[in-house]
Tab-separated table of C-alpha atoms in Angstrom:
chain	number	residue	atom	x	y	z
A	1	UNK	CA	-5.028	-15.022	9.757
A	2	UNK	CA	-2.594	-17.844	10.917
A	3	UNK	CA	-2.129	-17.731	14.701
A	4	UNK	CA	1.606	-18.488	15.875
A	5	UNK	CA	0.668	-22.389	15.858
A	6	UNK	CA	-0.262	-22.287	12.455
A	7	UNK	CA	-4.091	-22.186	13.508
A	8	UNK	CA	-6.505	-20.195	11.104
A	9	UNK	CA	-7.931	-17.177	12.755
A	10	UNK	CA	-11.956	-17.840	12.704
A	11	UNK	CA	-12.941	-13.600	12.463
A	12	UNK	CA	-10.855	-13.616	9.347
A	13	UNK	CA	-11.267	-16.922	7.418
A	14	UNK	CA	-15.428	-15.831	7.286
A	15	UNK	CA	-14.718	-12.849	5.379
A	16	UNK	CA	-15.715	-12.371	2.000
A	17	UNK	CA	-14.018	-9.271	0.476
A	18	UNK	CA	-13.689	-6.947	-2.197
A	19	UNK	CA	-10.647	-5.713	-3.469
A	20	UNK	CA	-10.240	-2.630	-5.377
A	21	UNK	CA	-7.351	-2.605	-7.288
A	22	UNK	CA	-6.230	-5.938	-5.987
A	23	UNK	CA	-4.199	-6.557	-9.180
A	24	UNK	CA	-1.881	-3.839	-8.267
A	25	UNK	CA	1.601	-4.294	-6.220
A	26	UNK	CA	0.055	-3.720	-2.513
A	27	UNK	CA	-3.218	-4.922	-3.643
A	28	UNK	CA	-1.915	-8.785	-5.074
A	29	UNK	CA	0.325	-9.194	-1.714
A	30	UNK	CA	-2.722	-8.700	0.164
A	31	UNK	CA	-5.070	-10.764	-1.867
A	32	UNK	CA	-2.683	-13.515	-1.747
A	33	UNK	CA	-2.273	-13.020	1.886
A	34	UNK	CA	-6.192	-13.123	2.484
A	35	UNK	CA	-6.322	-16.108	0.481
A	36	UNK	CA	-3.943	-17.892	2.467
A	37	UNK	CA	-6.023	-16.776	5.581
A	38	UNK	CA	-9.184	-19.016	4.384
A	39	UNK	CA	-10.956	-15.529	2.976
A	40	UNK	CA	-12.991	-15.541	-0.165
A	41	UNK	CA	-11.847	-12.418	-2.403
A	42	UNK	CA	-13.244	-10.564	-5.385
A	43	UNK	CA	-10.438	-8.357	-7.052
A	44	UNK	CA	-12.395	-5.166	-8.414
A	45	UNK	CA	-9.403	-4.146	-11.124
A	46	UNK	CA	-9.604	-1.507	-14.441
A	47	UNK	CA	-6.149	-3.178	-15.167
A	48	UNK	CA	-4.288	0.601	-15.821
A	49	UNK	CA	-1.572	-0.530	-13.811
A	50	UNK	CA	-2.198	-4.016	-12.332
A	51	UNK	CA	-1.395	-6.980	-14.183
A	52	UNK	CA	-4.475	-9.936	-14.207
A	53	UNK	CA	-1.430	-12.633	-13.523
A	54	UNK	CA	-0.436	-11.107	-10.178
A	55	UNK	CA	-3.949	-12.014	-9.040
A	56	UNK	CA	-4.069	-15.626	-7.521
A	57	UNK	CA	-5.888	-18.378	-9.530
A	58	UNK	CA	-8.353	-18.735	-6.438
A	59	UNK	CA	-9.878	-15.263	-6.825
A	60	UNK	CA	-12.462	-14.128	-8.766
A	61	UNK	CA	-11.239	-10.859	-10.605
A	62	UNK	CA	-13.571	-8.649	-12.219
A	63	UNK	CA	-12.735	-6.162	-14.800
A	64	UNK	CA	-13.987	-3.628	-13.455
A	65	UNK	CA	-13.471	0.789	-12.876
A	66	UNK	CA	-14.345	1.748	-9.289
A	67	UNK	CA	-17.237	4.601	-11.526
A	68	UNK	CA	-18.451	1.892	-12.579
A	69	UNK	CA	-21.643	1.864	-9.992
A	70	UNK	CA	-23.657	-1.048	-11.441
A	71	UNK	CA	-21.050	-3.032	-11.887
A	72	UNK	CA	-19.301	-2.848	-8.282
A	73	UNK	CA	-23.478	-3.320	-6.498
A	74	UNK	CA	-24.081	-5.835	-8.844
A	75	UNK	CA	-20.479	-7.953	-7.555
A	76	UNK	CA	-20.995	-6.873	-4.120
A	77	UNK	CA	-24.724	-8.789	-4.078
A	78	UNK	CA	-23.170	-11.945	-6.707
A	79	UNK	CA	-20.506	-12.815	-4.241
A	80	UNK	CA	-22.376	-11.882	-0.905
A	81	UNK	CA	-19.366	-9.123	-0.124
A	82	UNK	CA	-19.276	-7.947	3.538
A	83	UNK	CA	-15.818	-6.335	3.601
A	84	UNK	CA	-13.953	-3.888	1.099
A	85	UNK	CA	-10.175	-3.078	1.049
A	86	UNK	CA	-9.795	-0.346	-0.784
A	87	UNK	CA	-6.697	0.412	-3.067
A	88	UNK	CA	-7.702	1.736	-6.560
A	89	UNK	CA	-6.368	4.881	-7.166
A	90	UNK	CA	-3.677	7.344	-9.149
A	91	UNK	CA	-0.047	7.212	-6.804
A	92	UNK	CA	1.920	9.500	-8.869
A	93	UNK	CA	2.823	12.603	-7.042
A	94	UNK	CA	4.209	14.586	-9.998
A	95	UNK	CA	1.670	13.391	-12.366
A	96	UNK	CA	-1.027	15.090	-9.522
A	97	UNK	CA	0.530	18.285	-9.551
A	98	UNK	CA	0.686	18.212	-13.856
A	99	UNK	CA	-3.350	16.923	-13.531
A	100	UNK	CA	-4.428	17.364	-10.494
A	101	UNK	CA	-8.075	16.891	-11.850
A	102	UNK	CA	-7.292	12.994	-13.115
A	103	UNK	CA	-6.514	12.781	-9.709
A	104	UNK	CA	-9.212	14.127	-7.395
A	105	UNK	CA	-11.658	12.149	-10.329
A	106	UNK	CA	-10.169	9.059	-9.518
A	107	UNK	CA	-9.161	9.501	-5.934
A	108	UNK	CA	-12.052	11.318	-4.233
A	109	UNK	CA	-15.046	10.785	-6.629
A	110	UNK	CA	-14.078	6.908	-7.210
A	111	UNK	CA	-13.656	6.536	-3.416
A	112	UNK	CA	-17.193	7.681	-2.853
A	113	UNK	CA	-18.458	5.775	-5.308
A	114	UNK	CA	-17.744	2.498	-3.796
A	115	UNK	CA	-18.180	4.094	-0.118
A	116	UNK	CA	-22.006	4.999	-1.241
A	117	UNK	CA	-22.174	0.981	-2.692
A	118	UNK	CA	-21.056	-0.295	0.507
A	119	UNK	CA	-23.570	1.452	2.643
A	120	UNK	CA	-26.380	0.432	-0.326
A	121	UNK	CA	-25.386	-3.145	0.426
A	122	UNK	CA	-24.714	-3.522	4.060
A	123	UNK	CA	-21.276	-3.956	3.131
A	124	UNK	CA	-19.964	-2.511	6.829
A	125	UNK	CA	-16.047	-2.481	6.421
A	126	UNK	CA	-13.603	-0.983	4.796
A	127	UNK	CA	-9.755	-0.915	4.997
A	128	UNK	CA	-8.957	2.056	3.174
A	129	UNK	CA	-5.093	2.087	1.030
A	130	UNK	CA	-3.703	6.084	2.371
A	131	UNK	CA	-0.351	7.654	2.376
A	132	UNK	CA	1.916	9.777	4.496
A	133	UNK	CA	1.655	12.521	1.691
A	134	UNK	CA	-1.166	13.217	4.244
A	135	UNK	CA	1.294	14.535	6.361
A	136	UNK	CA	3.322	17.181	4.044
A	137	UNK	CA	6.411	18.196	5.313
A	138	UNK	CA	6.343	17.489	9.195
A	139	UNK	CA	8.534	19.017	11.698
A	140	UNK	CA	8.673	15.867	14.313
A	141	UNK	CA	11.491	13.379	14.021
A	142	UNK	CA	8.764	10.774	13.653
A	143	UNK	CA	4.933	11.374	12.458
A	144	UNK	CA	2.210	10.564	14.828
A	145	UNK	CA	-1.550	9.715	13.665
A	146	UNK	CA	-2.412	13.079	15.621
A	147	UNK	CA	0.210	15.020	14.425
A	148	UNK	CA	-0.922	18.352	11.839
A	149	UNK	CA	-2.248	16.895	8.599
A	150	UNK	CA	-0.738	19.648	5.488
A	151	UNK	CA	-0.858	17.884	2.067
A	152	UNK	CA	1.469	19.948	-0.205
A	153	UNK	CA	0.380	18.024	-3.645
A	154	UNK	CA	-2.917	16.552	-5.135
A	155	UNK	CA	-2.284	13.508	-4.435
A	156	UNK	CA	-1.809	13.711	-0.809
A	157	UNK	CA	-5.086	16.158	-0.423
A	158	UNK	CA	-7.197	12.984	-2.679
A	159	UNK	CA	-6.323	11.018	0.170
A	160	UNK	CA	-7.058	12.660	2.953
A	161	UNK	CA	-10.022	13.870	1.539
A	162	UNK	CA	-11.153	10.376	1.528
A	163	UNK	CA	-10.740	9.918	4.922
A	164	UNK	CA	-13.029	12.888	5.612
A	165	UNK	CA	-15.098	11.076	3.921
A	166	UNK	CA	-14.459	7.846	5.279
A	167	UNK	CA	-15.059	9.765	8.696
A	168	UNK	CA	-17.898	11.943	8.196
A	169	UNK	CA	-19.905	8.739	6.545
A	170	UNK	CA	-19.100	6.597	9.640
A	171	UNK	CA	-20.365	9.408	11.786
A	172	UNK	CA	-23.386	9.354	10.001
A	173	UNK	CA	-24.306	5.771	10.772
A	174	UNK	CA	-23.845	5.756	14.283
A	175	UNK	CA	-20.925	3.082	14.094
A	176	UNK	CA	-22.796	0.640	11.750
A	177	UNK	CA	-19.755	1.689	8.971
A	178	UNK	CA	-16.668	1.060	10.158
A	179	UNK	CA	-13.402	1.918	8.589
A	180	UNK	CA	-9.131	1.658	8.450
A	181	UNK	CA	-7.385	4.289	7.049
A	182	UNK	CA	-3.282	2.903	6.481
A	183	UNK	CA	-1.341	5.640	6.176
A	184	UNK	CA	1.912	4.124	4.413
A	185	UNK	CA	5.290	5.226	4.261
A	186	UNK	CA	7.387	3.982	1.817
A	187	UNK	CA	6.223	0.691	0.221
A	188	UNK	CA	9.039	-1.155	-1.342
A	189	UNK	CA	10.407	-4.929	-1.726
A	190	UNK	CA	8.609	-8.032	-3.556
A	191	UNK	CA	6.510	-11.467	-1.582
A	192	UNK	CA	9.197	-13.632	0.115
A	193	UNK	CA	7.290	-16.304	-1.864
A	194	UNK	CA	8.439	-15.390	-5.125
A	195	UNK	CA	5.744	-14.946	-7.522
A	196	UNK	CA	4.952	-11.072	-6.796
A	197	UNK	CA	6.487	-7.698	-6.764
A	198	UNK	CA	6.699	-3.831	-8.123
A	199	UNK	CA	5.706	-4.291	-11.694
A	200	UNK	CA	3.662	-0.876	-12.201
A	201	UNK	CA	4.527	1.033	-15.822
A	202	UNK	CA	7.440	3.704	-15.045
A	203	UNK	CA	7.462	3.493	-11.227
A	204	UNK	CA	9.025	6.343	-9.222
A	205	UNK	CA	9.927	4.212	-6.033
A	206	UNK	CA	13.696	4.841	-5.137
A	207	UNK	CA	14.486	0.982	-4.332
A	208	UNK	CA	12.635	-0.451	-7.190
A	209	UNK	CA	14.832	2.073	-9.492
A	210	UNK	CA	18.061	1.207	-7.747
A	211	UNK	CA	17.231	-2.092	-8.111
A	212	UNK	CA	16.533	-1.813	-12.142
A	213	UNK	CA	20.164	-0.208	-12.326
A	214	UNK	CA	21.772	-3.023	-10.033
A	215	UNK	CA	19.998	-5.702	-12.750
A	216	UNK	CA	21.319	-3.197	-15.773
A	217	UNK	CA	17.504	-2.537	-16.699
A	218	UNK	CA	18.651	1.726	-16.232
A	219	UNK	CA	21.930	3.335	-16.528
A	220	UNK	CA	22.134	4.993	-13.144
A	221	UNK	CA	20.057	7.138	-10.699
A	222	UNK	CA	19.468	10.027	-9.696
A	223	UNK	CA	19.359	11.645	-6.479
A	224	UNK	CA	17.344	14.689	-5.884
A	225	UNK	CA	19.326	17.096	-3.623
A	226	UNK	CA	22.338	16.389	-1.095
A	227	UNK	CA	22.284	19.730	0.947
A	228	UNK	CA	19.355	18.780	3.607
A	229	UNK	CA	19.609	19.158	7.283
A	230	UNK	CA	20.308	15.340	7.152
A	231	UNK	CA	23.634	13.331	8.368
A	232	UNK	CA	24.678	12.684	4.605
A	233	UNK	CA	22.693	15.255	2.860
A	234	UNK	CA	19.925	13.398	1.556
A	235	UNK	CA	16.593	12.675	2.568
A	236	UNK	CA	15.683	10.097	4.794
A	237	UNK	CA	12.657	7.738	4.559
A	238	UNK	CA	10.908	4.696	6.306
A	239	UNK	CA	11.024	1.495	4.305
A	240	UNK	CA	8.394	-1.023	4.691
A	241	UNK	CA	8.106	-4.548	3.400
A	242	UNK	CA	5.190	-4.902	1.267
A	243	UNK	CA	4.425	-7.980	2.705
A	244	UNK	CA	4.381	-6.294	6.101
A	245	UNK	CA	2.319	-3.937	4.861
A	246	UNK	CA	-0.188	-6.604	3.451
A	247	UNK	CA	-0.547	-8.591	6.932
A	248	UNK	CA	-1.348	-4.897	8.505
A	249	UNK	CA	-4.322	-5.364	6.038
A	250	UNK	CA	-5.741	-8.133	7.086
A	251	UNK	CA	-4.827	-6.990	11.134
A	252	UNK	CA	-6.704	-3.911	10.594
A	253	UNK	CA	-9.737	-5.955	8.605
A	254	UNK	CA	-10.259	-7.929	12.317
A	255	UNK	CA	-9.720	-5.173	14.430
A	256	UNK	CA	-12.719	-3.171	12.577
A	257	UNK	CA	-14.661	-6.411	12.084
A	258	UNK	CA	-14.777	-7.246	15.502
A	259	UNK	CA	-14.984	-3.922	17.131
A	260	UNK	CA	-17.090	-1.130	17.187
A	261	UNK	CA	-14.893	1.586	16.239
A	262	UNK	CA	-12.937	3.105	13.058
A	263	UNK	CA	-9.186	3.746	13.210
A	264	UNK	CA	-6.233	5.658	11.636
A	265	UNK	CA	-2.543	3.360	11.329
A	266	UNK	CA	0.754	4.584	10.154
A	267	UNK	CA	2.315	1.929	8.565
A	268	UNK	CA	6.155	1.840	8.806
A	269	UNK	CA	8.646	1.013	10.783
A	270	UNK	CA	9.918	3.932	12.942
A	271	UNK	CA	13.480	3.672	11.143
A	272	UNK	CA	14.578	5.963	8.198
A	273	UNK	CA	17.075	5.001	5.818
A	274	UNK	CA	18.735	7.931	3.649
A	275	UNK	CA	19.085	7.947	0.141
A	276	UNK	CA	22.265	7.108	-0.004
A	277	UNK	CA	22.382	4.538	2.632
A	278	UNK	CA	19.207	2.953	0.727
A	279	UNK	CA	21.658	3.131	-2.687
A	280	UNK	CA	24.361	1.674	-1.130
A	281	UNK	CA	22.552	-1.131	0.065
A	282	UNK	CA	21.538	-2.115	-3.553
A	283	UNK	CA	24.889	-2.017	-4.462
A	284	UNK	CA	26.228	-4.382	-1.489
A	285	UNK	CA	23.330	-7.110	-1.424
A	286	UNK	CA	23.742	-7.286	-5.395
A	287	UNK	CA	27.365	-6.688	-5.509
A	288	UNK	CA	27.373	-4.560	-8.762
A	289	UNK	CA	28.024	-1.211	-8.779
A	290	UNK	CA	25.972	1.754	-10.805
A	291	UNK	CA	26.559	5.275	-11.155
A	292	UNK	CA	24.676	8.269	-9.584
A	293	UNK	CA	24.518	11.783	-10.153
A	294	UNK	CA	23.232	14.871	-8.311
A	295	UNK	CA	20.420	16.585	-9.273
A	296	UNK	CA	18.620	19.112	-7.878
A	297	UNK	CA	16.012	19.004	-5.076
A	298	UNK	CA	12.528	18.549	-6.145
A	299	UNK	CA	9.867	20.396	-4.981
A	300	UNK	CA	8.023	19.725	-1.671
A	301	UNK	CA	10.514	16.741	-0.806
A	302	UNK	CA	10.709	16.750	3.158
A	303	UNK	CA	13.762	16.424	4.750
A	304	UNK	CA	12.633	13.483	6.615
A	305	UNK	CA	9.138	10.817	6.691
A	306	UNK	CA	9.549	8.540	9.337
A	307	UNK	CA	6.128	6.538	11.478
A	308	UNK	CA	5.652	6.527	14.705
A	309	UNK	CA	4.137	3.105	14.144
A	310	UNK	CA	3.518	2.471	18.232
A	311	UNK	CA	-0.473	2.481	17.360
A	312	UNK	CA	-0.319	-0.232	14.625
A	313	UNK	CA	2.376	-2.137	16.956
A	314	UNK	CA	-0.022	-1.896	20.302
A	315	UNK	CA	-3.269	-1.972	19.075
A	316	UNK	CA	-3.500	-4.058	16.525
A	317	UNK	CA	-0.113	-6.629	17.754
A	318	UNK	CA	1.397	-6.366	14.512
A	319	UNK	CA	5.023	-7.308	14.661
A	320	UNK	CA	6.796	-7.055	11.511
A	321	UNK	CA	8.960	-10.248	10.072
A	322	UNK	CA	10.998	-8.422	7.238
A	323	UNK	CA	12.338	-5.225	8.798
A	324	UNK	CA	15.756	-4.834	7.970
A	325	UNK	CA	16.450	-2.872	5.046
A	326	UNK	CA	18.637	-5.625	3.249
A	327	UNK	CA	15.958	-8.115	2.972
A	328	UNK	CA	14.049	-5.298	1.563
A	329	UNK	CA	16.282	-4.454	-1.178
A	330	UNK	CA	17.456	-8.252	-1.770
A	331	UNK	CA	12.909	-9.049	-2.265
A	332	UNK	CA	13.067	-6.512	-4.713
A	333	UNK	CA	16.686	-7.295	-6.996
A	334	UNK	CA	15.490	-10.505	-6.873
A	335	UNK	CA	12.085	-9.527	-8.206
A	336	UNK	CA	13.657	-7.692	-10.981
A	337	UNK	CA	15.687	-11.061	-11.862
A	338	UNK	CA	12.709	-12.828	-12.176
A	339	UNK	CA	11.297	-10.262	-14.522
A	340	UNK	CA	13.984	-10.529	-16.989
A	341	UNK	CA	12.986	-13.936	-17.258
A	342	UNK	CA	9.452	-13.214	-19.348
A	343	UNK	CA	6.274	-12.017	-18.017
A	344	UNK	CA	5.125	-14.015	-14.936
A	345	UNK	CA	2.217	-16.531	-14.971
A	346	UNK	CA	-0.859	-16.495	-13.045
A	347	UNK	CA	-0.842	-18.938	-10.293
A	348	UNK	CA	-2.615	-21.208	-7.911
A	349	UNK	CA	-1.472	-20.783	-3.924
A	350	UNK	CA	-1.466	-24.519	-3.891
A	351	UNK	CA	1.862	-24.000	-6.028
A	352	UNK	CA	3.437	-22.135	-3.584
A	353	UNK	CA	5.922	-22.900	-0.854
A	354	UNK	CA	5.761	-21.999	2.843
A	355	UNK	CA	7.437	-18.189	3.209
């Protein structure tokens, strides 16, 4: 990781990870972010809904399923892996509750999969890709890591099932496995760099869809219920940069690395935007206007998901650089600008400029 003077940091720059679906959106920020850290990386990547030319020239990537056990032992020993970060897996909340078994398959059975591989091959660490979802529908202002963890939908239960798992196997070696679980709020924006952003097939995320309608890719949008116990009537959320969320990768990769312990992060920024403050945003940094209707609320939709993110902030001195929600949404217009352009082009991190 660069230090403040620019200085590699040495725990990092020896790593030699694995990255499950690092041809994803999270997944390619972080694998170009542990790239420009000095790490070697193997992206592990079925290609359902990554793209092979969001993954950096300079890593290997492996077409690969996370079931596949061979396959994953067999490019844990050719590359001499000793760390895993972990995002391959199903994010579509409605889709879980329609097939919840797709889910728990891919989730839960693929997670153990490559947890059983890494303790087969020594491989010690693990920085595990979670959600909020764990959460349900809290009553707190903000969500602690301790707070009551109620999944309402498949998706969230998949995840926090793997972090039984994640915890119960750690247990079970007396500290020799150690793992991260990032429990992220809501992911949105595109690298500051340019070359990367929210390209997944029919994506749900409320900024990437307001930005599609402020680039004329949609019609409009929708929002889903304006009658909660909010200040404007719709639900409020906590925004996070991706590229925030990919350096809290690589923080949380040292902190297990180095010390003997496991640990649980909310990643997010302790702020919630509404939905209509997060619309008319898009609207003011792109300075076209869209139109949105109301539609009713959907089901299991809390009034309000915002971090406590004083753990991540303390423990692991992570200080975010693109907090404020207009950077956010300008990342991610801009992204979708780019896109209308043709489909991007794999690239080398040599090409790229200081962000």
């Amino acid at each position: 990781m660069l230090s403040p003077g620019g200085k590699i940091d040495s725990h990092i720059m020896k790593n030699r990870v694995m990255v499950t679906g690092g041809a994803g959106y999270i997944g390619s920020h972080t694998v170009l972010k542990l790239l420009q850290a000095g790490c070697y990386v193997c992206v592990i990547d079925n290609l359902y809904s990554g793209h092979a030319w969001a993954v950096p020239e300079e890593a290997s990537l492996l077409h690969l399923d996370i079931h596949d056990r061979e396959g994953i032992s067999k490019a844990m020993v050719d590359h001499e892996i000793d760390s895993v970060i972990h995002f391959a897996g199903h994010i579509v909340v409605p889709e879980s509750v329609q097939n919840p078994s797709k889910y728990f398959n891919n989730n839960v059975l693929g997670s153990l999969n490559l947890i059983k591989s890494c303790i087969d091959h020594q491989v010690n660490q693990l920085v595990f890709s979670s959600s909020a979802a764990v959460y349900g529908i809290p009553d707190s202002r903000q969500v602690h890591e301790n707070d009551e963890l109620c999944p309402i939908n498949p998706y969230g239960r998949s995840k926090l099932m793997t972090e039984w798992m994640l915890e119960d196997i750690a247990k079970s070696t007396h500290g020799t496995f150690r793992y991260a679980a990032l429990r992220y709020f809501n992911v949105a924006g595109a690298s500051m760099q340019g070359r990367l952003g929210q390209s997944t097939r029919n994506a749900t995320h409320l900024i990437k869809l307001a930005s599609e309608a402020a680039c004329g890719l949609r019609p409009g949008l929708s929002i889903f219920g304006d009658d909660y116990d909010t200040p404007d009537g719709t639900c409020i959320r906590d925004y996070i940069h991706v590229d925030d969320l990919a350096d809290a990768h690589l923080k949380a990769l040292d902190y297990i690395k180095n010390r003997n312990q496991s640990i649980m992060l909310n990643c997010g920024y302790g702020r919630g935007y509404s939905v209509r403050e997060v619309i008319d945003c898009v609207k003011s940094v792109s300075g076209r206007d869209f139109p949105v209707d109301i539609e009713a609320r959907r089901l299991g939709d809390p009034p309000r998901l915002v971090a406590n993110s004083d753990r991540i902030r303390n423990l692991m001195e992570w200080t975010p650089k693109h907090n404020k929600l207009e950077t956010i949404c300008k990342s991610a217009i801009d992204w979708e600008a780019k896109l209308l352009e043709g489909v991007p082009q794999r690239f080398s991190i040599s090409d790229l400029q200081p962000s």
